[in-house]
mmCIF file of C-alpha atoms in Angstrom:
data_model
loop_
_atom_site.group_PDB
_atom_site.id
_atom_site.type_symbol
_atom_site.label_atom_id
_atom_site.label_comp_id
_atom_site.label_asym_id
_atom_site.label_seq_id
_atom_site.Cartn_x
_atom_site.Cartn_y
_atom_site.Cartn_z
ATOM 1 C CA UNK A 1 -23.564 -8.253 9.483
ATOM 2 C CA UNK A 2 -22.884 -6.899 6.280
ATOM 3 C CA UNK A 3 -20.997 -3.595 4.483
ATOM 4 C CA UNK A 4 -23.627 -0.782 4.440
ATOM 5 C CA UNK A 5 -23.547 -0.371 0.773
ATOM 6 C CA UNK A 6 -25.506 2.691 0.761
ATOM 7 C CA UNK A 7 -22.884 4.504 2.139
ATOM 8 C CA UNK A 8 -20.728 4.604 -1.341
ATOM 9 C CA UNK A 9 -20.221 7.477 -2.230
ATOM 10 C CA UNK A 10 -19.832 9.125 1.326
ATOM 11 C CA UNK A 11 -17.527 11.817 1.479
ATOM 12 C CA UNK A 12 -15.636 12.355 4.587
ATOM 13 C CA UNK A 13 -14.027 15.752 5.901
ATOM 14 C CA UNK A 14 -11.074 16.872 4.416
ATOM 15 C CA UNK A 15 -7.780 16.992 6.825
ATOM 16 C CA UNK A 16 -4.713 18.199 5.898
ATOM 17 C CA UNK A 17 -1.066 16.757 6.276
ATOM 18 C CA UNK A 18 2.703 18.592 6.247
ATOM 19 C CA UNK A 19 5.493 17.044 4.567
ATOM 20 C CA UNK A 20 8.737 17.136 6.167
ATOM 21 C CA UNK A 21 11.954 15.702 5.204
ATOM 22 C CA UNK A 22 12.213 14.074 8.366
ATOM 23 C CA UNK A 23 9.347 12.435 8.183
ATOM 24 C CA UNK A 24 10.202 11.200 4.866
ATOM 25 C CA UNK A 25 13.444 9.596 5.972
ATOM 26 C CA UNK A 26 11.453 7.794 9.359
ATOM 27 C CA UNK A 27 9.712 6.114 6.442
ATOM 28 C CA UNK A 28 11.894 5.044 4.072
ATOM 29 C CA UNK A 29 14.570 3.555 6.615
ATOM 30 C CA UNK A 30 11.146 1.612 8.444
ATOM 31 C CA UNK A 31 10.530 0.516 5.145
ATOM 32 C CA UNK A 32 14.418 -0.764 4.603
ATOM 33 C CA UNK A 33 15.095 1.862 1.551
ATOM 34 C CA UNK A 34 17.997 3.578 1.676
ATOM 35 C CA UNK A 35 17.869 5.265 -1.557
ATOM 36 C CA UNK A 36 19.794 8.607 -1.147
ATOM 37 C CA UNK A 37 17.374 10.627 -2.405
ATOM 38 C CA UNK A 38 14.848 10.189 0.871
ATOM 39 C CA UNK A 39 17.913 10.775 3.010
ATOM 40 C CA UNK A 40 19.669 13.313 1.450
ATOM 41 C CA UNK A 41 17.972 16.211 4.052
ATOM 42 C CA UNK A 42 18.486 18.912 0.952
ATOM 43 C CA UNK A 43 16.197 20.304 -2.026
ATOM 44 C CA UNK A 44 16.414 16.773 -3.983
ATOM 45 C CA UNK A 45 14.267 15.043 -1.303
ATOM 46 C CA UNK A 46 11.778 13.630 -2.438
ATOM 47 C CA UNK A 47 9.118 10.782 -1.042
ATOM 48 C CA UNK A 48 8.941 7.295 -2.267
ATOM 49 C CA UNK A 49 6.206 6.248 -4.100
ATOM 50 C CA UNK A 50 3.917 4.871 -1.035
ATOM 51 C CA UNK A 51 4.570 7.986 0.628
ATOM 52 C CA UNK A 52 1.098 9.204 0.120
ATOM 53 C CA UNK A 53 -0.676 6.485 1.893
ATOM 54 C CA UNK A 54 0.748 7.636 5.172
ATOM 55 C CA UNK A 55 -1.430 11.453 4.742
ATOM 56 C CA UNK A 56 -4.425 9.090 3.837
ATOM 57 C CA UNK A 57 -4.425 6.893 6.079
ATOM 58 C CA UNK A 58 -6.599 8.405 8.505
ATOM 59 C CA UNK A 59 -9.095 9.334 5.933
ATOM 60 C CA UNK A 60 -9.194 5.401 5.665
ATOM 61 C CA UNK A 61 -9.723 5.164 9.230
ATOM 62 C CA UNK A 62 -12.242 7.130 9.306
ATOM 63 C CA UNK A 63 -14.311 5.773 6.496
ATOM 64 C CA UNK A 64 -13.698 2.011 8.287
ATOM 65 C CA UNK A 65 -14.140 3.121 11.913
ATOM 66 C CA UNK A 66 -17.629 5.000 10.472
ATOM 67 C CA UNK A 67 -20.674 3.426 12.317
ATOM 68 C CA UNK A 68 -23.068 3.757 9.575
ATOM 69 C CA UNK A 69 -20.407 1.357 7.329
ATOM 70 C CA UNK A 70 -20.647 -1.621 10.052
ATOM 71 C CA UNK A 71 -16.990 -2.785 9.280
ATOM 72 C CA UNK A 72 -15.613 -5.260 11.757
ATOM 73 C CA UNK A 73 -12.465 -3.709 12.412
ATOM 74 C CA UNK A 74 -10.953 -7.174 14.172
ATOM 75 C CA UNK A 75 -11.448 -8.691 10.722
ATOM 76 C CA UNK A 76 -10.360 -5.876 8.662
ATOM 77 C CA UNK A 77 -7.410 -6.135 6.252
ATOM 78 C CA UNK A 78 -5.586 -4.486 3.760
ATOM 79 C CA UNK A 79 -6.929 -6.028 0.843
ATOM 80 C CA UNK A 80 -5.266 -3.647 -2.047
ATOM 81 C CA UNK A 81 -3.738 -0.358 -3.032
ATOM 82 C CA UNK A 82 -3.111 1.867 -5.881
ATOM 83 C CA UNK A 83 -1.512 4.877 -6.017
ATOM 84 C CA UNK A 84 -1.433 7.332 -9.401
ATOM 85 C CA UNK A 85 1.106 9.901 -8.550
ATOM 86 C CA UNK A 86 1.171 12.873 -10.464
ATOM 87 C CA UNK A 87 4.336 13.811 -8.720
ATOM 88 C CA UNK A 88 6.618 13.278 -5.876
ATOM 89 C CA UNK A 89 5.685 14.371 -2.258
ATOM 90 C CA UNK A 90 8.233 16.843 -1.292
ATOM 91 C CA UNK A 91 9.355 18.366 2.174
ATOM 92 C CA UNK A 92 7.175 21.586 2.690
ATOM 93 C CA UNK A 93 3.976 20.277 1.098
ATOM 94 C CA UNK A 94 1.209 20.973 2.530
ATOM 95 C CA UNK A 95 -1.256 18.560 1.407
ATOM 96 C CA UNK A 96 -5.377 18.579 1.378
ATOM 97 C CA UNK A 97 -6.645 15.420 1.771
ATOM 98 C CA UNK A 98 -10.317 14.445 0.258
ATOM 99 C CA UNK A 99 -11.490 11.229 0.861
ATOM 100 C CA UNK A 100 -14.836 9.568 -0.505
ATOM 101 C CA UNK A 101 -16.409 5.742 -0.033
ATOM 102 C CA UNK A 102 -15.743 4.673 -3.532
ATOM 103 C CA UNK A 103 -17.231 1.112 -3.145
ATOM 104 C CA UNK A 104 -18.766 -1.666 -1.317
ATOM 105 C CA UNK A 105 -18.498 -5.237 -2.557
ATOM 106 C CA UNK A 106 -18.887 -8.448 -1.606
ATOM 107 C CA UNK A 107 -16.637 -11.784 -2.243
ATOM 108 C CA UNK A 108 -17.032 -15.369 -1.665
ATOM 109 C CA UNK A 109 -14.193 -15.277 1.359
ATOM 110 C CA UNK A 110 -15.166 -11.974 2.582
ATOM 111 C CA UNK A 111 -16.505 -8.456 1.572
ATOM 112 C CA UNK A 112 -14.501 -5.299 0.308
ATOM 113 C CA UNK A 113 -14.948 -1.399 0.887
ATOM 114 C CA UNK A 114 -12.519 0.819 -1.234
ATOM 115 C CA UNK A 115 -12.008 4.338 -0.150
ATOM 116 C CA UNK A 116 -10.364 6.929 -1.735
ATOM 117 C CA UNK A 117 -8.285 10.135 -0.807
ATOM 118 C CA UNK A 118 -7.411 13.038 -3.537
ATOM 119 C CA UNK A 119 -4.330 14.869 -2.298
ATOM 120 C CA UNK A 120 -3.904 18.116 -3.028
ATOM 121 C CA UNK A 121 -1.280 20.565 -2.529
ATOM 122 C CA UNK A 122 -1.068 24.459 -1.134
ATOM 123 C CA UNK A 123 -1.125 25.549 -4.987
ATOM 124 C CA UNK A 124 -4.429 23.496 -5.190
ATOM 125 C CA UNK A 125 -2.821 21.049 -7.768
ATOM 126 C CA UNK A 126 -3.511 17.252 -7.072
ATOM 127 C CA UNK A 127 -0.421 15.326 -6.492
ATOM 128 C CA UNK A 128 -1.516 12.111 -5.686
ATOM 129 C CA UNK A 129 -4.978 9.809 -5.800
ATOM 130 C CA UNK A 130 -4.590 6.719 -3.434
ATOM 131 C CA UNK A 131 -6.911 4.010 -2.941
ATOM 132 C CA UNK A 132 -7.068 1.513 -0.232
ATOM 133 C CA UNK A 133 -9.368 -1.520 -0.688
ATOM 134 C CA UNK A 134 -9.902 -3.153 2.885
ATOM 135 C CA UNK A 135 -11.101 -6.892 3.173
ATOM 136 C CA UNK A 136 -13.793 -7.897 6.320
ATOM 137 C CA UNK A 137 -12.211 -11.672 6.360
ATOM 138 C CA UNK A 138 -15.547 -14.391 6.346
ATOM 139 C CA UNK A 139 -18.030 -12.207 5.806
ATOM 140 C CA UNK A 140 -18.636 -13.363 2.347
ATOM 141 C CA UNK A 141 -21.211 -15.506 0.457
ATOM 142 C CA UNK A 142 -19.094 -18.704 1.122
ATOM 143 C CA UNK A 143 -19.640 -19.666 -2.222
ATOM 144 C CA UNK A 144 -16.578 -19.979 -3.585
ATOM 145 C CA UNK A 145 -16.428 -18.515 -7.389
ATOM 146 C CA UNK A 146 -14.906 -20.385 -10.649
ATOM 147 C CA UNK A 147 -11.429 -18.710 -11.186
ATOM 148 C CA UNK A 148 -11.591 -19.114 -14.592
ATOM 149 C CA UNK A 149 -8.156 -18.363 -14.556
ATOM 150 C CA UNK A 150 -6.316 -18.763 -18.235
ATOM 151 C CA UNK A 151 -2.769 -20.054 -18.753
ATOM 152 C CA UNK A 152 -0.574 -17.667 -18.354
ATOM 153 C CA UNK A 153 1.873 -16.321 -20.977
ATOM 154 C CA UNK A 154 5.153 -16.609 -20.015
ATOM 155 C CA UNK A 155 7.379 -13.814 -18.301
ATOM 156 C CA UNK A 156 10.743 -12.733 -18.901
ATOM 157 C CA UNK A 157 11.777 -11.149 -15.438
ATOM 158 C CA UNK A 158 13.976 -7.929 -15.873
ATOM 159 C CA UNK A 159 14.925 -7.768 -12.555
ATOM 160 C CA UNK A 160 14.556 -8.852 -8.949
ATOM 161 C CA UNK A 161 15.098 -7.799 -5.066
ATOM 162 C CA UNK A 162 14.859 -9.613 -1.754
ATOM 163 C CA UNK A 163 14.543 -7.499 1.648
ATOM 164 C CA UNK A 164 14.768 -9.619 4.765
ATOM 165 C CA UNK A 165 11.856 -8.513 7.103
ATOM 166 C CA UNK A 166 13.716 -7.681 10.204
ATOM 167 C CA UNK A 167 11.866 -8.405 13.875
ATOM 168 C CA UNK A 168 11.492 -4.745 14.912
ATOM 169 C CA UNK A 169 9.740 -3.927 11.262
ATOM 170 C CA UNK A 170 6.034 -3.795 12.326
ATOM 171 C CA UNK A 171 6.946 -1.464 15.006
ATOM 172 C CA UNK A 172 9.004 1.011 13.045
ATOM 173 C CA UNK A 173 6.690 0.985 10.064
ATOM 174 C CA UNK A 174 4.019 1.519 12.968
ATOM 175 C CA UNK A 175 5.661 5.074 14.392
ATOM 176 C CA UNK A 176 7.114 6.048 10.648
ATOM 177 C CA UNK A 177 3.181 5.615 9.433
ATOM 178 C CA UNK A 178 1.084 6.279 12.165
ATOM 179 C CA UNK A 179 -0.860 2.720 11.774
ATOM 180 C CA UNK A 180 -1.019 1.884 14.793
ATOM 181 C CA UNK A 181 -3.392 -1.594 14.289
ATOM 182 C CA UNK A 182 -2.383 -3.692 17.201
ATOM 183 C CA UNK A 183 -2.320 -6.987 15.018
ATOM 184 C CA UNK A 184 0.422 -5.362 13.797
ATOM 185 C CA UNK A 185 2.345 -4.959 17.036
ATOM 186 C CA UNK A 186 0.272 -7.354 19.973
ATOM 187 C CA UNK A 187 0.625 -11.228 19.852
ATOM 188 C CA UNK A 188 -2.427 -11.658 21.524
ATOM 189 C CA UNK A 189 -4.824 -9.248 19.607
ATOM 190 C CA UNK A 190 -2.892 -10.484 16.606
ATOM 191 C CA UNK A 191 -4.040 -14.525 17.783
ATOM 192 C CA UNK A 192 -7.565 -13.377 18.415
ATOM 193 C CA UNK A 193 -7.861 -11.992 15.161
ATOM 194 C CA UNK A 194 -7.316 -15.622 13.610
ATOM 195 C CA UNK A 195 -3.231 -14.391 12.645
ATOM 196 C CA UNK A 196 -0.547 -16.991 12.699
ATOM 197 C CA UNK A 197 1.061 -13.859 14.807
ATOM 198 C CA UNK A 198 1.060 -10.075 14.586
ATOM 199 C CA UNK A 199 1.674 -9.526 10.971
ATOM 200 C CA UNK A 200 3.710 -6.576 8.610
ATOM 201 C CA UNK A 201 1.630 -3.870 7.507
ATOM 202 C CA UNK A 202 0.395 -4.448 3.841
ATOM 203 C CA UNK A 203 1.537 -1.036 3.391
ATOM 204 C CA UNK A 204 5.120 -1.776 4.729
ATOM 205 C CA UNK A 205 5.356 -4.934 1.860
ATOM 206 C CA UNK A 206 4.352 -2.533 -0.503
ATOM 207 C CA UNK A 207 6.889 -0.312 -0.156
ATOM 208 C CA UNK A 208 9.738 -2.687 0.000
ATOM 209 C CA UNK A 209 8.434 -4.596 -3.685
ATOM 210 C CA UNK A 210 8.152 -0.799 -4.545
ATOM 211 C CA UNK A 211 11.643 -0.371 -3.564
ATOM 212 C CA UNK A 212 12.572 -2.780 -6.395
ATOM 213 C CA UNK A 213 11.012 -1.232 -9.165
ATOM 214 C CA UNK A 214 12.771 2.261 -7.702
ATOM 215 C CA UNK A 215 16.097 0.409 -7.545
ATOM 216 C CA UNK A 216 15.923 -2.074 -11.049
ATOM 217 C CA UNK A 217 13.920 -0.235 -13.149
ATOM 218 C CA UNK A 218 13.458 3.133 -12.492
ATOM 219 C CA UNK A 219 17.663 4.077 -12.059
ATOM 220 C CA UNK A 220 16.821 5.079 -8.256
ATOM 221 C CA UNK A 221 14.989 8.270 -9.315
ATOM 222 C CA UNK A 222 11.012 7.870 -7.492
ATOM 223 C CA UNK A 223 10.077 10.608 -9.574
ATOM 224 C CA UNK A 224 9.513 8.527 -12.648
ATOM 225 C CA UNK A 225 6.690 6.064 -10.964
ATOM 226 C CA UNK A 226 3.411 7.301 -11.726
ATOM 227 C CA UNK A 227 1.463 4.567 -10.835
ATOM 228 C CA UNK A 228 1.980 1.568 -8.659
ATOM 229 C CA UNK A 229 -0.889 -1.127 -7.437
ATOM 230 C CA UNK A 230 -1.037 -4.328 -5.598
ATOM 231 C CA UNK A 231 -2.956 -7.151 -4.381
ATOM 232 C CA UNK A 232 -2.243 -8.431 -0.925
ATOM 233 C CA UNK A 233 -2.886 -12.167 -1.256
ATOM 234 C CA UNK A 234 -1.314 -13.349 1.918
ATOM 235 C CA UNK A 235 0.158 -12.151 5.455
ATOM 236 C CA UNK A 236 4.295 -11.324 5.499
ATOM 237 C CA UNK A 237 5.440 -12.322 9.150
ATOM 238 C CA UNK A 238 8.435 -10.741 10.689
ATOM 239 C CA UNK A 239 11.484 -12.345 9.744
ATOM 240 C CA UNK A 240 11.008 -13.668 6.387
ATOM 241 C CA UNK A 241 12.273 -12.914 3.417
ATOM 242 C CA UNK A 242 10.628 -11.010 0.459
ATOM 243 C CA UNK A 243 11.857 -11.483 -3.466
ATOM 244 C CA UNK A 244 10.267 -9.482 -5.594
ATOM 245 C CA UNK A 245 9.921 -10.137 -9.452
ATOM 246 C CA UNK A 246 9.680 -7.329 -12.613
ATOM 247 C CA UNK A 247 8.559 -8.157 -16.062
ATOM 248 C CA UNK A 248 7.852 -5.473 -18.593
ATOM 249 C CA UNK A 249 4.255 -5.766 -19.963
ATOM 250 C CA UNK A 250 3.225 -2.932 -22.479
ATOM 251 C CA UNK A 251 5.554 0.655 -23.485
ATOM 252 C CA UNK A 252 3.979 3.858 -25.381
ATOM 253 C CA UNK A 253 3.938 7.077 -24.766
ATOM 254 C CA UNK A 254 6.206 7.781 -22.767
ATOM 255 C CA UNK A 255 5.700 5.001 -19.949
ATOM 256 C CA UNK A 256 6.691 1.760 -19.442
ATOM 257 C CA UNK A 257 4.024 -0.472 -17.435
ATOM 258 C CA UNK A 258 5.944 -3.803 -16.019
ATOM 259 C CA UNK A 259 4.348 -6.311 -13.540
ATOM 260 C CA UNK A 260 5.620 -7.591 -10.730
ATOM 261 C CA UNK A 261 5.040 -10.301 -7.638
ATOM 262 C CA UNK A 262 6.061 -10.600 -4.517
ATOM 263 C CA UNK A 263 7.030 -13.918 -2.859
ATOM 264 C CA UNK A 264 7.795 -15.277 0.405
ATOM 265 C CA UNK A 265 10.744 -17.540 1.090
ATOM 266 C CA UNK A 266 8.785 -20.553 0.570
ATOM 267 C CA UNK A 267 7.763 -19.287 -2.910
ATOM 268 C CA UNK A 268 4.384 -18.566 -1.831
ATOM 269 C CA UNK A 269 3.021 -15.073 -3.488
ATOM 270 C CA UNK A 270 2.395 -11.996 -0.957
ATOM 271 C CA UNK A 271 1.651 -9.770 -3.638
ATOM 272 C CA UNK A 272 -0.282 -10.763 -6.719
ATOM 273 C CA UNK A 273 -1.086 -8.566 -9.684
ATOM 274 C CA UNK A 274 1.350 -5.883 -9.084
ATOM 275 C CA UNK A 275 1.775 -3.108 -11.713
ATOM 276 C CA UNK A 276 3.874 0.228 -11.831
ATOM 277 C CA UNK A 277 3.920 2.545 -14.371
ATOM 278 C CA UNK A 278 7.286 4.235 -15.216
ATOM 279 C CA UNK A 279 8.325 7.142 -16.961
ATOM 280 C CA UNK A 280 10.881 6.875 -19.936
#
């Protein structure tokens, strides 16, 4: 059964979502970032950069749990994310969140639905625009397309971070997040679902390669990221190590746009085609 793509374009009722510092700090230490300023529990908090998805995520649910869209949840993944931040979430926000069916596509492994939330604060100014592409895993055309992929120039990495994955991590991104996906957290839903085991939230990887540009590139201060985006090319399973990789691409105006991967420890990419946007 395939993606109803009449449905793009569906907006969804708004919900709204309350910013606290503790909530903040749940986060960050379930995604292993320590950075002072989501700890500090003072005026300078402010949220990290993946913050956001947390008050959209159940616009996302709804959009993939809506009948009309005919999205095999058991198959669902997070396919990709981007987030352009106009600034930092910040304890005492209370944020409107208005979601919309952006697209419906289909791949040769699988078909995609992108959704995405406009958050919007008590002063009515937008703070954040997050979209989350989700992947239905074999429900594609099976016809595998020509990658036509180019030689790459080479990269000059600027900096890099590894973060162990610890055992507990799926559960305590689970609470700090509120995603609550048992293939995340159940070995046997995980197995029927085709998983090698229950597997980290895409979100969770996310913020720990985010945590790198944060930490190497951006002098610790969040506020200066106003865009990050990833592609989630493969599951991270508890326990393994992440490395992620920085190399500046373009500068003007004021930002700096590097691009970054994410490996596993056997070298094999978990996040492809990463960018983040920093202010100078």
């Amino acid at each position: 059964m395939s993606l109803n793509e009449k449905l793009v374009g569906k907006e969804y009722d708004s919900s709204t979502f309350e910013v606290t510092a503790d909530h903040i700090e749940r986060y960050a230490r379930a995604t292993n970032d320590l950075n002072e300023i989501y700890l500090a529990g003072d005026d300078s908090v402010v949220a990290p950069p993946v913050f956001p998805v947390v008050a959209a995520f159940g616009a996302f649910m709804n959009a993939a749990m809506d009948p009309e869209l005919e999205a095999d949840l058991l198959r669902l993944v997070h396919g990709a994310e981007e987030h352009v931040i106009f600034r930092a979430l910040k304890p005492g926000d209370v944020i409107t969140v208005n979601p919309i069916l952006e697209s419906v596509e289909k791949k040769d492994t699988g078909e995609t639905f992108t959704a995405k939330a406009t958050l919007v604060d008590q002063s009515g100014e937008t703070v954040a625009e997050v979209r989350g592409t989700m992947f239905i895993r074999g429900s594609g055309s099976g016809q595998k397309a020509s990658s036509g992929a180019a030689d790459e120039a080479p990269r000059e990495i600027v900096y890099e971070e590894a973060t162990k994955v610890d055992d507990d991590q799926t559960y305590r991104y689970s609470e700090a997040s509120g995603d609550h996906n048992p293939i995340h957290t159940d070995p046997n839903t995980a197995q029927m679902a085709g998983l090698p085991g229950i597997i980290c939230h895409g979100m969770c990887t996310m913020a720990i390669a985010t945590k790198a540009a944060v930490n190497g590139l951006a002098g610790g201060d969040p506020n200066r990221v106003k865009r990050v985006g990833v592609r989630l090319s493969k599951p991270v399973l508890p326990g393994q190590e992440l490395t992620t990789k920085l190399w500046k691409d373009t500068a003007g105006a004021g930002i700096t746009t590097y691009g970054f991967e994410t490996y596993n420890q056997d070298g094999q990419a978990v996040i492809k085609q990463g960018v983040v946007e920093i202010s100078d």
